[in-house]
XYZ file of C-alpha atoms in Angstrom:
246
model
C -20.067 -11.768 1.880
C -17.692 -13.217 4.402
C -19.371 -12.311 7.719
C -22.801 -10.642 7.607
C -23.161 -9.975 11.328
C -19.765 -8.355 11.684
C -20.229 -6.428 8.449
C -23.524 -4.956 9.693
C -21.913 -3.947 12.977
C -19.202 -2.009 11.164
C -21.653 -0.392 8.738
C -24.230 0.545 11.377
C -21.734 1.919 13.870
C -19.613 3.582 11.190
C -16.584 1.967 12.856
C -14.910 5.332 13.345
C -11.691 5.819 15.239
C -11.955 7.920 18.373
C -9.010 10.165 17.631
C -7.091 11.568 14.705
C -4.061 11.381 17.040
C -4.010 7.581 17.005
C -0.530 6.053 16.645
C 0.546 5.577 13.047
C 2.238 2.507 11.598
C 3.239 1.457 8.087
C 3.740 -1.880 6.358
C 5.813 -1.764 3.167
C 5.305 -4.916 1.124
C 7.870 -5.796 -1.547
C 7.759 -9.276 -2.994
C 8.483 -8.770 -6.681
C 10.947 -10.900 -8.592
C 11.731 -8.462 -11.388
C 10.569 -10.848 -14.143
C 8.514 -8.233 -15.993
C 11.376 -5.786 -15.625
C 13.704 -8.157 -17.444
C 16.203 -7.344 -14.703
C 18.815 -9.423 -12.904
C 17.384 -8.575 -9.491
C 14.005 -7.930 -7.826
C 12.525 -4.576 -8.839
C 12.580 -3.245 -5.265
C 16.373 -3.469 -5.374
C 16.844 -1.768 -8.740
C 18.622 1.558 -8.560
C 16.540 4.693 -8.950
C 18.451 7.950 -8.887
C 21.429 5.998 -7.550
C 19.627 4.259 -4.676
C 17.417 1.152 -4.329
C 13.740 1.692 -5.114
C 12.737 0.329 -1.712
C 14.982 2.806 0.073
C 13.176 5.706 -1.590
C 9.861 4.235 -0.453
C 11.114 3.736 3.093
C 12.357 7.305 3.209
C 8.928 8.658 2.225
C 7.259 7.012 5.233
C 10.050 8.066 7.566
C 9.393 11.771 6.954
C 9.034 13.312 10.436
C 5.947 15.294 9.432
C 3.986 12.050 8.986
C 4.659 10.920 12.558
C 4.844 7.196 11.761
C 5.810 5.345 14.943
C 6.961 2.100 13.360
C 7.689 0.921 9.830
C 7.617 -2.764 8.899
C 9.338 -3.902 5.695
C 8.135 -7.269 4.396
C 10.348 -9.211 1.968
C 10.613 -12.828 0.773
C 12.929 -14.977 2.880
C 15.539 -15.197 0.131
C 15.737 -11.402 -0.160
C 16.325 -10.493 3.479
C 20.106 -10.750 3.313
C 20.216 -8.713 0.109
C 18.269 -5.920 1.789
C 20.565 -6.019 4.819
C 23.572 -5.749 2.539
C 22.027 -2.812 0.693
C 21.241 -1.079 3.983
C 24.894 -1.424 4.970
C 26.126 -0.294 1.557
C 23.894 2.786 1.446
C 24.291 3.497 5.175
C 20.562 3.310 5.852
C 19.856 4.640 9.333
C 16.050 4.705 9.081
C 14.602 2.524 11.822
C 12.413 -0.291 10.497
C 11.483 -3.860 11.343
C 12.334 -6.497 8.740
C 9.803 -9.325 8.379
C 9.693 -12.472 6.255
C 6.743 -12.451 3.850
C 4.537 -15.251 2.594
C 3.772 -16.867 -0.741
C 1.213 -14.191 -1.679
C 0.766 -10.485 -1.040
C -2.098 -11.351 1.312
C 0.172 -13.610 3.357
C 2.892 -10.962 3.401
C 0.567 -8.265 4.717
C -0.667 -10.696 7.359
C 2.955 -11.284 8.401
C 3.495 -7.535 8.603
C 0.429 -7.176 10.816
C 1.711 -9.926 13.103
C 4.885 -7.896 13.611
C 2.702 -5.125 15.056
C 0.862 -7.439 17.444
C 1.901 -5.481 20.528
C -0.067 -2.459 19.343
C -3.723 -2.671 20.311
C -4.845 0.524 18.637
C -3.657 2.790 15.867
C -3.734 3.354 12.129
C -1.708 1.197 9.758
C -0.871 2.158 6.180
C -0.101 -0.684 3.769
C 2.014 0.447 0.829
C 3.674 -1.162 -2.164
C 7.424 -1.113 -1.678
C 7.821 -0.308 -5.366
C 5.809 2.934 -5.235
C 8.790 5.134 -4.308
C 7.384 8.505 -5.373
C 4.271 8.661 -3.226
C 3.856 12.294 -2.110
C 3.653 12.933 1.612
C 0.260 14.616 1.153
C -1.183 11.424 -0.348
C 0.018 9.409 2.649
C -1.270 12.010 5.086
C -4.705 12.048 3.451
C -5.130 8.327 3.970
C -4.151 8.512 7.645
C -6.546 11.385 8.259
C -9.385 9.670 6.397
C -8.789 6.372 8.190
C -9.019 8.167 11.540
C -12.588 9.111 10.612
C -13.765 6.287 8.351
C -11.616 3.366 9.636
C -10.640 2.434 6.074
C -9.167 4.669 3.383
C -7.289 4.184 0.139
C -5.624 6.455 -2.389
C -7.020 6.358 -5.917
C -7.000 8.341 -9.154
C -9.417 8.741 -12.033
C -8.510 6.922 -15.264
C -7.031 9.233 -17.872
C -8.094 7.083 -20.798
C -11.489 5.943 -21.985
C -12.467 2.600 -20.492
C -14.484 -0.260 -21.984
C -15.882 -3.366 -20.306
C -15.300 -6.639 -22.138
C -17.917 -9.388 -22.256
C -18.805 -12.370 -24.426
C -20.954 -10.002 -26.482
C -18.169 -7.537 -27.216
C -17.334 -4.385 -25.292
C -19.216 -1.456 -23.799
C -18.067 2.033 -22.879
C -17.853 2.884 -19.177
C -18.238 6.247 -17.483
C -14.710 6.918 -16.279
C -15.999 9.604 -13.902
C -17.377 6.737 -11.831
C -14.215 4.628 -11.975
C -10.997 4.863 -9.996
C -7.562 3.293 -10.327
C -6.463 2.045 -6.936
C -3.103 3.011 -5.478
C -1.442 2.641 -2.131
C -1.188 3.509 0.682
C -4.367 1.900 1.858
C -4.779 2.787 5.506
C -6.937 1.213 8.201
C -7.751 1.158 11.879
C -5.418 -1.644 12.913
C -8.033 -3.804 14.646
C -10.269 -3.645 11.567
C -7.423 -4.838 9.348
C -6.613 -7.654 11.785
C -10.231 -8.818 11.721
C -10.224 -8.757 7.934
C -6.996 -10.748 7.710
C -8.271 -13.287 10.242
C -10.614 -14.581 7.541
C -9.498 -17.001 4.803
C -7.690 -15.715 1.732
C -9.830 -15.490 -1.412
C -8.760 -15.374 -5.048
C -10.741 -12.144 -5.409
C -8.383 -10.247 -3.089
C -6.357 -7.868 -5.248
C -5.413 -5.339 -2.568
C -6.145 -4.559 1.067
C -9.313 -2.660 0.217
C -10.837 -5.834 -1.226
C -9.878 -7.735 1.937
C -11.688 -5.159 4.095
C -14.666 -4.516 1.774
C -17.032 -6.956 3.481
C -16.401 -5.416 6.900
C -16.300 -1.698 6.235
C -16.801 0.758 3.413
C -13.455 1.963 2.104
C -13.236 5.734 1.788
C -11.306 6.849 -1.298
C -8.883 9.760 -1.061
C -7.085 11.613 -3.832
C -4.022 9.780 -5.065
C -1.421 11.184 -7.433
C -0.403 10.163 -10.952
C 3.234 10.406 -9.866
C 2.597 7.607 -7.390
C 3.406 4.988 -9.993
C 4.184 1.356 -9.314
C 7.538 0.226 -10.702
C 6.509 -2.841 -12.688
C 7.955 -2.587 -16.209
C 11.105 -0.925 -17.644
C 9.275 2.209 -18.771
C 8.051 2.789 -15.216
C 11.643 3.092 -14.045
C 12.423 5.558 -16.850
C 9.434 7.715 -15.879
C 10.375 7.566 -12.194
C 13.920 8.651 -13.024
C 12.589 11.598 -15.011
C 10.231 12.642 -12.212
C 12.984 12.495 -9.623
C 15.355 14.421 -11.862
C 12.686 17.102 -12.176
C 12.327 17.242 -8.404
C 8.758 15.969 -8.439
């Protein structure tokens, strides 16, 4: 555990936000290189239904019904100009703040948080820039849950059987007790700042793992359509879902 005293304070007090009407913010993190896609450009800039993947993601968080006050887009330094050019080409009018990311996802989220330093309170959703099909209801659920529990993340149950590997072989796991983590992962902004003030660990795989030692993360229902564009088949599936209007 990273900080026992602080962890106990959060657990004992429940660390609940005072209002479901807290300001809402979003950090979209996109740092992929496109290597696993076998593409000539980063996956966030690949075209999906005729537009960049990242633009679809940005548009989801800009839906008026969500009431997000500010959106921060975090990209590697060498991709900022490309994104600006794409915004001009596709006439993007969605207001967002562009921030230079770090060497790791952890560092990029920390940079996104720094861009929101003027906001003392509120709820911040951290989302993968290459999850362009996240339904509005999934995003809304995490904001609502974070207003009550301080930390919330979208997740789905595995569809397949799952086995745990060890030096002795493998053992079946009860998939009813397992969840596949998605984004957004949404937090009371001060809680997330406290979590990111601690040193980065190799065990951090997402924002929920960064916050785990400070506050229990409440899981909300994700959606199987909320796929992460990582490999070529993911883009094919996303195209099919968009063509079907899903």
